[in-house]
Amino acid sequence: MPASTEAPTRVGAVSPASAASASVDSRLTPGGPGYRRMSFALFLAGVATFALLYSTQALLPLISGDFGVAASEASWTVAAATGGLALFVLPMSALSERFGRRTVMTASLAVAVTVGLLVPFAPSLTALVVLRAVQGAALAGLPASATAYLAEEVRPKALVTAIGLFVAGNSVGGMSGRVITGWVAQEWGWRVAVGVIGAIAVACAVAFRLLLPAPKHFVAGSLRPRVLLGTVRGHLGDPLLRRLYAIGALFMTVFGGVYTVIGYRLTEAPFSLPQGIVGSIFLVYLVGTVSASTAGRLVGRLGRRGALYAAGGTTATGLLLSLAGSLWLVLLGLILITGGFFAGHAVASSAVSKTATHGRAQASALYQSAYYIGSSAGSTVGALAFHAGGWTGTVGVGLLAVLGVVSITVLGTRAARAEQRVATV
């Protein structure tokens, strides 16, 4: 992959943006030059990230059979990747503050796709889990750096839409990865399936690096631990950011649990579906693509908290429908869960970028860390709940997480009203 040509502006120096007239906003806007290239590049990065991160999720029944392990053990191939990302997203965001968003994203993708080509040759479950953890750690450079890049390079009014398109790339990557692996694995096994995903991710990574415009508004920060810790403390001290981090984690707990276990439910009685059909169930991710990309309009109509209530209610309705014994009702439930999740995630993550006025990469990294901790927790707890109580147990975990989202949003609504009362006194 070509070496980065990013040339960050040093702290205290005049950036290209500040050198221009103060009345001219040179940041990207829909319809403007470079916006489509930027959107498509980050869309492809989102595709590669989710395709790699969840490449084993639809294959868990086959992995269980190959290695002779239970669902709760096989689920670690998902939890290790999301856990590695959660642990390393903050350090990687610090590197992006110093060396640039595009540089870190390029390096992260390069390492992740290289590991992706090694995953099919894992000789044991332990080796597979280790490789997946390394892959997740490498992918940590993408989410926080991408949202920080967008916050710096895109005009504020277009930010929710731009981040929604990146999240839509996540949904397409998650969908295509699972559908492709399902059909390929049915014919040639799970190892060939994850190898195909690795090759697709390589193509996405190369196209991303060639298309993404060089940043014009990046100002290099410091790698000094004291400065970084001060920034992190400041973000964690903000009540609104704390609420948004918790909401992201809880939404992902639902999503991680449902999609880690759904393959086991559909391959078992009474559905007994073949692996290819189970993989095709993930086509419902297209609903997430639409809901994420239209999140900006949802916020415009309902406000941020109203949009979060709508996303939580949609997700809870989907969970309850999925309890039915009818395959069509289960599918409808998955559609609602997916649409609600991606809308809520797009709203919460864009709100983090808007709320943070400094250290945006760290603010986004803390959100991503909470988000993927939720994914790891959902994968593990959802699998354990399925082992103990079947699909009803997994749904119960999801409903508790949605209740947490609604409760936190209610607290945010009350806090906003209290601030308004004080301001009018």
Tab-separated table of C-alpha atoms in Angstrom:
chain	number	residue	atom	x	y	z
A	1	MET	CA	0.000	0.000	0.000
A	2	PRO	CA	1.355	3.495	-0.826
A	3	ALA	CA	3.070	5.353	1.948
A	4	SER	CA	1.081	8.187	3.505
A	5	THR	CA	1.733	11.691	2.242
A	6	GLU	CA	-0.211	13.296	5.037
A	7	ALA	CA	1.450	16.454	6.264
A	8	PRO	CA	-0.068	17.473	9.601
A	9	THR	CA	-0.008	21.045	10.830
A	10	ARG	CA	1.980	21.435	14.030
A	11	VAL	CA	0.424	22.848	17.169
A	12	GLY	CA	0.654	26.593	17.112
A	13	ALA	CA	1.121	26.770	13.348
A	14	VAL	CA	-1.425	28.310	11.013
A	15	SER	CA	-3.522	25.656	9.329
A	16	PRO	CA	-4.695	25.946	5.719
A	17	ALA	CA	-8.201	26.597	7.014
A	18	SER	CA	-7.148	29.509	9.243
A	19	ALA	CA	-5.070	30.983	6.464
A	20	ALA	CA	-8.220	31.434	4.386
A	21	SER	CA	-10.781	34.102	4.965
A	22	ALA	CA	-12.693	33.550	8.182
A	23	SER	CA	-15.939	33.913	6.251
A	24	VAL	CA	-15.141	30.992	3.934
A	25	ASP	CA	-15.704	27.452	5.177
A	26	SER	CA	-13.517	25.168	3.071
A	27	ARG	CA	-14.752	21.966	4.692
A	28	LEU	CA	-16.489	19.350	2.572
A	29	THR	CA	-20.203	19.491	1.953
A	30	PRO	CA	-22.610	17.266	-0.015
A	31	GLY	CA	-22.332	18.074	-3.700
A	32	GLY	CA	-19.005	19.818	-3.223
A	33	PRO	CA	-15.642	18.691	-4.644
A	34	GLY	CA	-14.102	15.712	-2.879
A	35	TYR	CA	-17.198	14.850	-0.835
A	36	ARG	CA	-18.173	11.818	-2.919
A	37	ARG	CA	-14.623	10.451	-2.961
A	38	MET	CA	-14.373	10.909	0.785
A	39	SER	CA	-17.764	9.289	1.410
A	40	PHE	CA	-17.022	6.299	-0.814
A	41	ALA	CA	-13.537	5.812	0.660
A	42	LEU	CA	-14.845	5.754	4.234
A	43	PHE	CA	-17.802	3.613	3.142
A	44	LEU	CA	-15.280	1.018	1.871
A	45	ALA	CA	-13.313	1.306	5.117
A	46	GLY	CA	-16.529	0.580	7.009
A	47	VAL	CA	-17.223	-2.414	4.763
A	48	ALA	CA	-13.749	-3.860	5.384
A	49	THR	CA	-13.912	-3.201	9.143
A	50	PHE	CA	-17.204	-4.979	9.797
A	51	ALA	CA	-16.603	-7.757	7.256
A	52	LEU	CA	-13.347	-8.661	9.031
A	53	LEU	CA	-14.506	-7.982	12.573
A	54	TYR	CA	-17.512	-10.293	12.352
A	55	SER	CA	-16.225	-12.726	9.731
A	56	THR	CA	-16.677	-15.734	12.039
A	57	GLN	CA	-20.060	-14.811	13.509
A	58	ALA	CA	-22.267	-16.533	10.921
A	59	LEU	CA	-19.919	-19.522	10.954
A	60	LEU	CA	-20.037	-20.300	14.669
A	61	PRO	CA	-22.047	-23.540	14.314
A	62	LEU	CA	-19.458	-24.836	11.810
A	63	ILE	CA	-16.551	-23.730	14.006
A	64	SER	CA	-18.193	-25.448	16.979
A	65	GLY	CA	-18.445	-28.660	14.978
A	66	ASP	CA	-14.905	-28.457	13.602
A	67	PHE	CA	-13.247	-27.936	16.967
A	68	GLY	CA	-15.833	-29.844	19.045
A	69	VAL	CA	-16.749	-26.924	21.310
A	70	ALA	CA	-19.972	-25.348	22.616
A	71	ALA	CA	-21.511	-22.078	21.418
A	72	SER	CA	-20.150	-20.190	24.430
A	73	GLU	CA	-16.580	-21.247	23.522
A	74	ALA	CA	-16.889	-20.617	19.775
A	75	SER	CA	-18.341	-17.154	20.506
A	76	TRP	CA	-14.883	-16.104	21.727
A	77	THR	CA	-13.796	-15.854	18.083
A	78	VAL	CA	-16.145	-12.853	17.915
A	79	ALA	CA	-15.631	-11.537	21.448
A	80	ALA	CA	-11.820	-11.624	21.096
A	81	ALA	CA	-11.926	-9.434	17.989
A	82	THR	CA	-14.336	-6.880	19.427
A	83	GLY	CA	-12.519	-6.978	22.773
A	84	GLY	CA	-9.170	-6.313	21.080
A	85	LEU	CA	-10.695	-3.358	19.294
A	86	ALA	CA	-12.201	-2.018	22.525
A	87	LEU	CA	-8.853	-2.210	24.334
A	88	PHE	CA	-6.772	-0.589	21.607
A	89	VAL	CA	-9.106	2.045	20.209
A	90	LEU	CA	-7.989	4.714	22.695
A	91	PRO	CA	-4.219	4.227	22.124
A	92	MET	CA	-4.801	4.167	18.367
A	93	SER	CA	-6.807	7.385	18.573
A	94	ALA	CA	-3.862	8.999	20.373
A	95	LEU	CA	-1.600	7.975	17.498
A	96	SER	CA	-4.062	9.502	15.044
A	97	GLU	CA	-3.913	12.805	16.959
A	98	ARG	CA	-0.155	12.853	16.461
A	99	PHE	CA	0.410	11.216	13.060
A	100	GLY	CA	-2.872	11.928	11.293
A	101	ARG	CA	-6.191	10.198	10.733
A	102	ARG	CA	-5.466	8.933	7.236
A	103	THR	CA	-2.064	7.540	8.190
A	104	VAL	CA	-3.435	5.556	11.131
A	105	MET	CA	-6.444	4.276	9.198
A	106	THR	CA	-4.214	3.094	6.356
A	107	ALA	CA	-1.800	1.290	8.690
A	108	SER	CA	-4.643	-0.297	10.651
A	109	LEU	CA	-6.289	-1.694	7.545
A	110	ALA	CA	-2.964	-2.992	6.234
A	111	VAL	CA	-2.309	-5.016	9.408
A	112	ALA	CA	-5.910	-6.208	9.729
A	113	VAL	CA	-6.143	-7.541	6.175
A	114	THR	CA	-2.770	-9.272	6.545
A	115	VAL	CA	-4.010	-11.091	9.653
A	116	GLY	CA	-7.251	-11.825	7.809
A	117	LEU	CA	-5.308	-13.840	5.258
A	118	LEU	CA	-3.742	-15.898	8.087
A	119	VAL	CA	-7.000	-16.675	9.942
A	120	PRO	CA	-8.051	-19.565	7.624
A	121	PHE	CA	-4.907	-21.492	8.616
A	122	ALA	CA	-5.503	-21.412	12.401
A	123	PRO	CA	-4.712	-24.957	13.664
A	124	SER	CA	-6.812	-24.742	16.839
A	125	LEU	CA	-9.547	-22.720	18.494
A	126	THR	CA	-6.950	-21.053	20.738
A	127	ALA	CA	-4.868	-19.966	17.750
A	128	LEU	CA	-7.990	-18.711	16.002
A	129	VAL	CA	-9.019	-16.654	19.035
A	130	VAL	CA	-5.517	-15.139	19.308
A	131	LEU	CA	-5.448	-14.188	15.629
A	132	ARG	CA	-8.892	-12.640	15.933
A	133	ALA	CA	-7.790	-10.612	18.969
A	134	VAL	CA	-4.811	-9.251	16.999
A	135	GLN	CA	-7.085	-8.449	14.080
A	136	GLY	CA	-9.494	-6.572	16.330
A	137	ALA	CA	-6.644	-4.586	17.883
A	138	ALA	CA	-5.441	-3.604	14.401
A	139	LEU	CA	-8.930	-2.511	13.340
A	140	ALA	CA	-9.056	-0.194	16.371
A	141	GLY	CA	-7.404	2.510	14.275
A	142	LEU	CA	-10.447	2.823	12.011
A	143	PRO	CA	-13.605	3.827	13.911
A	144	ALA	CA	-12.339	6.680	16.097
A	145	SER	CA	-10.011	8.059	13.415
A	146	ALA	CA	-12.786	7.992	10.806
A	147	THR	CA	-15.283	9.935	12.905
A	148	ALA	CA	-12.575	12.430	13.931
A	149	TYR	CA	-11.602	12.852	10.261
A	150	LEU	CA	-15.226	13.570	9.370
A	151	ALA	CA	-15.671	16.022	12.262
A	152	GLU	CA	-12.643	17.986	10.996
A	153	GLU	CA	-13.198	17.779	7.239
A	154	VAL	CA	-17.009	17.982	6.886
A	155	ARG	CA	-19.257	20.952	7.633
A	156	PRO	CA	-21.265	20.536	10.872
A	157	LYS	CA	-24.675	20.492	9.160
A	158	ALA	CA	-23.599	17.506	7.047
A	159	LEU	CA	-21.835	15.608	9.856
A	160	VAL	CA	-24.684	13.298	10.919
A	161	THR	CA	-25.278	12.309	7.293
A	162	ALA	CA	-21.548	11.740	6.652
A	163	ILE	CA	-21.131	9.591	9.758
A	164	GLY	CA	-24.352	7.788	8.839
A	165	LEU	CA	-22.787	6.817	5.491
A	166	PHE	CA	-19.713	5.446	7.313
A	167	VAL	CA	-21.985	3.462	9.631
A	168	ALA	CA	-23.900	2.306	6.550
A	169	GLY	CA	-20.589	0.917	5.260
A	170	ASN	CA	-20.355	-0.995	8.533
A	171	SER	CA	-23.770	-2.503	7.907
A	172	VAL	CA	-22.928	-3.462	4.308
A	173	GLY	CA	-19.670	-5.049	5.471
A	174	GLY	CA	-21.428	-6.965	8.210
A	175	MET	CA	-24.157	-8.108	5.845
A	176	SER	CA	-21.990	-9.077	2.870
A	177	GLY	CA	-19.440	-10.803	5.076
A	178	ARG	CA	-22.042	-13.001	6.687
A	179	VAL	CA	-23.968	-13.749	3.488
A	180	ILE	CA	-20.819	-14.596	1.524
A	181	THR	CA	-19.351	-16.735	4.293
A	182	GLY	CA	-22.647	-18.582	4.706
A	183	TRP	CA	-22.830	-19.757	1.094
A	184	VAL	CA	-19.100	-20.328	0.642
A	185	ALA	CA	-18.881	-22.294	3.896
A	186	GLN	CA	-21.805	-24.497	2.848
A	187	GLU	CA	-19.783	-25.681	-0.158
A	188	TRP	CA	-16.139	-25.439	0.966
A	189	GLY	CA	-16.098	-24.967	4.754
A	190	TRP	CA	-15.550	-22.072	7.110
A	191	ARG	CA	-11.806	-21.718	6.416
A	192	VAL	CA	-12.304	-20.955	2.734
A	193	ALA	CA	-15.151	-18.604	3.694
A	194	VAL	CA	-13.027	-16.408	5.973
A	195	GLY	CA	-10.245	-16.464	3.366
A	196	VAL	CA	-12.632	-14.996	0.791
A	197	ILE	CA	-13.558	-12.218	3.239
A	198	GLY	CA	-9.862	-11.482	3.739
A	199	ALA	CA	-9.378	-11.070	-0.023
A	200	ILE	CA	-12.393	-8.741	-0.293
A	201	ALA	CA	-11.031	-6.649	2.580
A	202	VAL	CA	-7.685	-6.294	0.779
A	203	ALA	CA	-9.469	-4.799	-2.250
A	204	CYS	CA	-11.446	-2.399	-0.025
A	205	ALA	CA	-8.271	-1.310	1.783
A	206	VAL	CA	-6.420	-0.501	-1.439
A	207	ALA	CA	-9.373	1.456	-2.860
A	208	PHE	CA	-9.782	3.339	0.434
A	209	ARG	CA	-6.183	4.562	0.398
A	210	LEU	CA	-6.375	5.637	-3.232
A	211	LEU	CA	-9.665	7.528	-2.838
A	212	LEU	CA	-9.530	9.265	0.554
A	213	PRO	CA	-8.652	12.976	0.144
A	214	ALA	CA	-5.693	14.301	2.097
A	215	PRO	CA	-6.894	16.132	5.224
A	216	LYS	CA	-6.802	19.931	5.161
A	217	HIS	CA	-7.965	20.735	8.684
A	218	PHE	CA	-5.938	18.336	10.820
A	219	VAL	CA	-3.771	19.864	13.553
A	220	ALA	CA	-1.292	17.484	15.187
A	221	GLY	CA	-1.637	16.949	18.910
A	222	SER	CA	0.668	15.674	21.614
A	223	LEU	CA	1.535	12.101	22.599
A	224	ARG	CA	2.475	13.128	26.127
A	225	PRO	CA	0.603	10.838	28.553
A	226	ARG	CA	-0.310	13.721	30.868
A	227	VAL	CA	-1.985	15.621	28.043
A	228	LEU	CA	-3.822	12.529	26.811
A	229	LEU	CA	-5.010	11.570	30.290
A	230	GLY	CA	-6.229	15.121	30.849
A	231	THR	CA	-8.233	14.965	27.633
A	232	VAL	CA	-9.723	11.590	28.552
A	233	ARG	CA	-10.640	12.804	32.052
A	234	GLY	CA	-12.318	15.828	30.537
A	235	HIS	CA	-14.449	13.698	28.246
A	236	LEU	CA	-15.373	11.244	31.000
A	237	GLY	CA	-16.288	14.200	33.192
A	238	ASP	CA	-18.881	15.394	30.677
A	239	PRO	CA	-22.315	13.974	31.687
A	240	LEU	CA	-23.648	14.049	28.114
A	241	LEU	CA	-20.664	12.134	26.743
A	242	ARG	CA	-20.939	9.567	29.531
A	243	ARG	CA	-24.586	8.989	28.639
A	244	LEU	CA	-23.763	8.620	24.949
A	245	TYR	CA	-20.983	6.110	25.723
A	246	ALA	CA	-23.371	4.021	27.824
A	247	ILE	CA	-26.066	4.146	25.128
A	248	GLY	CA	-23.610	2.932	22.481
A	249	ALA	CA	-22.505	0.050	24.712
A	250	LEU	CA	-26.067	-1.022	25.498
A	251	PHE	CA	-27.253	-0.901	21.877
A	252	MET	CA	-24.285	-3.043	20.872
A	253	THR	CA	-24.973	-5.502	23.712
A	254	VAL	CA	-28.331	-6.220	22.071
A	255	PHE	CA	-26.893	-6.499	18.588
A	256	GLY	CA	-23.885	-8.587	19.571
A	257	GLY	CA	-25.978	-11.059	21.526
A	258	VAL	CA	-28.670	-11.489	18.880
A	259	TYR	CA	-26.367	-12.006	15.922
A	260	THR	CA	-23.922	-14.258	17.763
A	261	VAL	CA	-26.703	-16.689	18.692
A	262	ILE	CA	-29.146	-16.423	15.791
A	263	GLY	CA	-27.187	-18.921	13.678
A	264	TYR	CA	-27.562	-21.606	16.337
A	265	ARG	CA	-31.280	-20.968	16.658
A	266	LEU	CA	-31.950	-21.135	12.926
A	267	THR	CA	-29.860	-24.260	12.290
A	268	GLU	CA	-31.630	-26.121	15.105
A	269	ALA	CA	-35.243	-27.371	15.246
A	270	PRO	CA	-37.881	-26.230	14.465
A	271	PHE	CA	-36.252	-24.244	11.624
A	272	SER	CA	-33.260	-26.498	10.753
A	273	LEU	CA	-32.043	-24.175	7.988
A	274	PRO	CA	-28.873	-24.951	5.961
A	275	GLN	CA	-25.787	-22.761	6.471
A	276	GLY	CA	-26.240	-20.864	3.194
A	277	ILE	CA	-29.781	-19.814	4.073
A	278	VAL	CA	-28.697	-18.815	7.585
A	279	GLY	CA	-26.003	-16.606	6.061
A	280	SER	CA	-28.587	-15.006	3.775
A	281	ILE	CA	-30.630	-13.985	6.826
A	282	PHE	CA	-27.993	-11.277	7.283
A	283	LEU	CA	-29.374	-9.503	4.215
A	284	VAL	CA	-31.516	-7.689	6.785
A	285	TYR	CA	-28.389	-5.577	7.342
A	286	LEU	CA	-29.606	-3.608	4.308
A	287	VAL	CA	-32.226	-2.172	6.653
A	288	GLY	CA	-29.368	-0.945	8.846
A	289	THR	CA	-27.739	0.675	5.826
A	290	VAL	CA	-30.905	2.684	5.197
A	291	SER	CA	-31.616	3.556	8.844
A	292	ALA	CA	-28.029	4.672	9.501
A	293	SER	CA	-27.810	6.827	6.376
A	294	THR	CA	-31.147	8.518	7.167
A	295	ALA	CA	-30.384	9.115	10.853
A	296	GLY	CA	-29.734	12.798	10.145
A	297	ARG	CA	-33.303	13.279	8.935
A	298	LEU	CA	-34.645	11.362	11.950
A	299	VAL	CA	-32.792	13.716	14.303
A	300	GLY	CA	-34.082	16.690	12.312
A	301	ARG	CA	-37.676	15.578	12.888
A	302	LEU	CA	-37.558	14.177	16.417
A	303	GLY	CA	-34.437	15.678	17.962
A	304	ARG	CA	-31.556	13.558	19.294
A	305	ARG	CA	-33.386	12.160	22.303
A	306	GLY	CA	-36.564	11.544	20.317
A	307	ALA	CA	-34.541	9.620	17.743
A	308	LEU	CA	-32.995	7.507	20.513
A	309	TYR	CA	-36.441	6.719	21.965
A	310	ALA	CA	-37.614	5.667	18.492
A	311	ALA	CA	-34.526	3.490	17.962
A	312	GLY	CA	-34.921	1.828	21.368
A	313	GLY	CA	-38.627	1.174	20.865
A	314	THR	CA	-38.022	-0.316	17.428
A	315	THR	CA	-35.309	-2.601	18.791
A	316	ALA	CA	-37.458	-3.792	21.707
A	317	THR	CA	-40.390	-4.535	19.382
A	318	GLY	CA	-38.088	-6.594	17.181
A	319	LEU	CA	-36.804	-8.585	20.155
A	320	LEU	CA	-40.334	-9.488	21.229
A	321	LEU	CA	-41.365	-10.493	17.695
A	322	SER	CA	-38.312	-12.743	17.401
A	323	LEU	CA	-39.742	-14.971	20.164
A	324	ALA	CA	-42.412	-16.247	17.769
A	325	GLY	CA	-42.276	-19.732	16.337
A	326	SER	CA	-42.865	-18.429	12.805
A	327	LEU	CA	-39.768	-17.915	10.639
A	328	TRP	CA	-41.382	-14.872	9.011
A	329	LEU	CA	-42.015	-13.215	12.364
A	330	VAL	CA	-38.452	-13.987	13.451
A	331	LEU	CA	-37.220	-12.350	10.237
A	332	LEU	CA	-39.419	-9.288	10.848
A	333	GLY	CA	-38.032	-9.108	14.372
A	334	LEU	CA	-34.463	-9.158	13.044
A	335	ILE	CA	-35.339	-6.368	10.584
A	336	LEU	CA	-36.624	-4.160	13.413
A	337	ILE	CA	-33.685	-4.991	15.701
A	338	THR	CA	-31.224	-4.132	12.932
A	339	GLY	CA	-32.949	-0.910	11.890
A	340	GLY	CA	-33.277	0.290	15.475
A	341	PHE	CA	-29.703	-0.564	16.352
A	342	PHE	CA	-28.054	1.160	13.392
A	343	ALA	CA	-30.215	4.274	13.763
A	344	GLY	CA	-29.379	4.514	17.468
A	345	HIS	CA	-25.680	3.952	16.837
A	346	ALA	CA	-25.518	6.632	14.110
A	347	VAL	CA	-27.335	9.155	16.304
A	348	ALA	CA	-25.190	8.501	19.384
A	349	SER	CA	-21.835	8.439	17.580
A	350	SER	CA	-22.541	11.664	15.654
A	351	ALA	CA	-23.658	13.331	18.895
A	352	VAL	CA	-20.270	12.465	20.432
A	353	SER	CA	-18.446	14.162	17.547
A	354	LYS	CA	-20.627	17.264	17.866
A	355	THR	CA	-20.344	17.462	21.644
A	356	ALA	CA	-16.529	17.194	21.821
A	357	THR	CA	-14.947	20.536	20.964
A	358	HIS	CA	-11.372	19.254	21.435
A	359	GLY	CA	-9.667	15.861	21.477
A	360	ARG	CA	-12.289	14.529	19.076
A	361	ALA	CA	-10.332	11.357	18.364
A	362	GLN	CA	-10.224	10.538	22.081
A	363	ALA	CA	-13.931	11.349	22.470
A	364	SER	CA	-14.774	9.064	19.555
A	365	ALA	CA	-12.343	6.426	20.832
A	366	LEU	CA	-14.044	6.306	24.219
A	367	TYR	CA	-17.377	5.842	22.459
A	368	GLN	CA	-15.964	3.087	20.260
A	369	SER	CA	-14.358	1.420	23.270
A	370	ALA	CA	-17.674	1.370	25.125
A	371	TYR	CA	-19.452	0.251	21.953
A	372	TYR	CA	-17.189	-2.750	21.382
A	373	ILE	CA	-17.091	-3.662	25.050
A	374	GLY	CA	-20.851	-3.888	24.639
A	375	SER	CA	-20.343	-6.116	21.604
A	376	SER	CA	-18.016	-8.455	23.493
A	377	ALA	CA	-20.356	-8.536	26.462
A	378	GLY	CA	-23.348	-9.179	24.230
A	379	SER	CA	-21.587	-11.997	22.362
A	380	THR	CA	-20.505	-13.718	25.562
A	381	VAL	CA	-23.551	-13.098	27.777
A	382	GLY	CA	-25.951	-13.708	24.882
A	383	ALA	CA	-24.338	-17.110	24.208
A	384	LEU	CA	-24.405	-18.024	27.902
A	385	ALA	CA	-28.054	-16.960	28.168
A	386	PHE	CA	-28.866	-19.075	25.095
A	387	HIS	CA	-27.115	-22.073	26.652
A	388	ALA	CA	-29.057	-21.601	29.902
A	389	GLY	CA	-32.486	-20.567	28.638
A	390	GLY	CA	-32.565	-20.811	24.864
A	391	TRP	CA	-33.534	-17.906	22.623
A	392	THR	CA	-35.787	-16.515	25.368
A	393	GLY	CA	-32.709	-16.000	27.542
A	394	THR	CA	-30.903	-14.086	24.802
A	395	VAL	CA	-33.952	-11.892	24.202
A	396	GLY	CA	-34.181	-11.204	27.938
A	397	VAL	CA	-30.607	-9.888	27.936
A	398	GLY	CA	-31.449	-7.683	24.958
A	399	LEU	CA	-34.581	-6.229	26.555
A	400	LEU	CA	-32.647	-5.335	29.708
A	401	ALA	CA	-30.093	-3.491	27.549
A	402	VAL	CA	-32.852	-1.564	25.709
A	403	LEU	CA	-34.400	-0.640	29.058
A	404	GLY	CA	-31.003	0.797	29.984
A	405	VAL	CA	-30.949	2.900	26.776
A	406	VAL	CA	-34.409	4.313	27.478
A	407	SER	CA	-33.591	5.007	31.143
A	408	ILE	CA	-30.399	6.883	30.267
A	409	THR	CA	-32.222	8.916	27.610
A	410	VAL	CA	-34.908	9.841	30.157
A	411	LEU	CA	-32.170	11.072	32.502
A	412	GLY	CA	-30.752	13.147	29.642
A	413	THR	CA	-34.178	14.654	28.938
A	414	ARG	CA	-34.613	15.611	32.600
A	415	ALA	CA	-31.124	17.105	32.735
A	416	ALA	CA	-31.813	19.206	29.618
A	417	ARG	CA	-35.077	20.509	31.072
A	418	ALA	CA	-33.347	21.386	34.347
A	419	GLU	CA	-30.707	23.355	32.441
A	420	GLN	CA	-33.424	25.222	30.546
A	421	ARG	CA	-35.198	26.162	33.783
A	422	VAL	CA	-31.958	27.487	35.264
A	423	ALA	CA	-31.227	29.484	32.094
A	424	THR	CA	-34.634	31.192	32.213
A	425	VAL	CA	-34.317	32.237	35.866
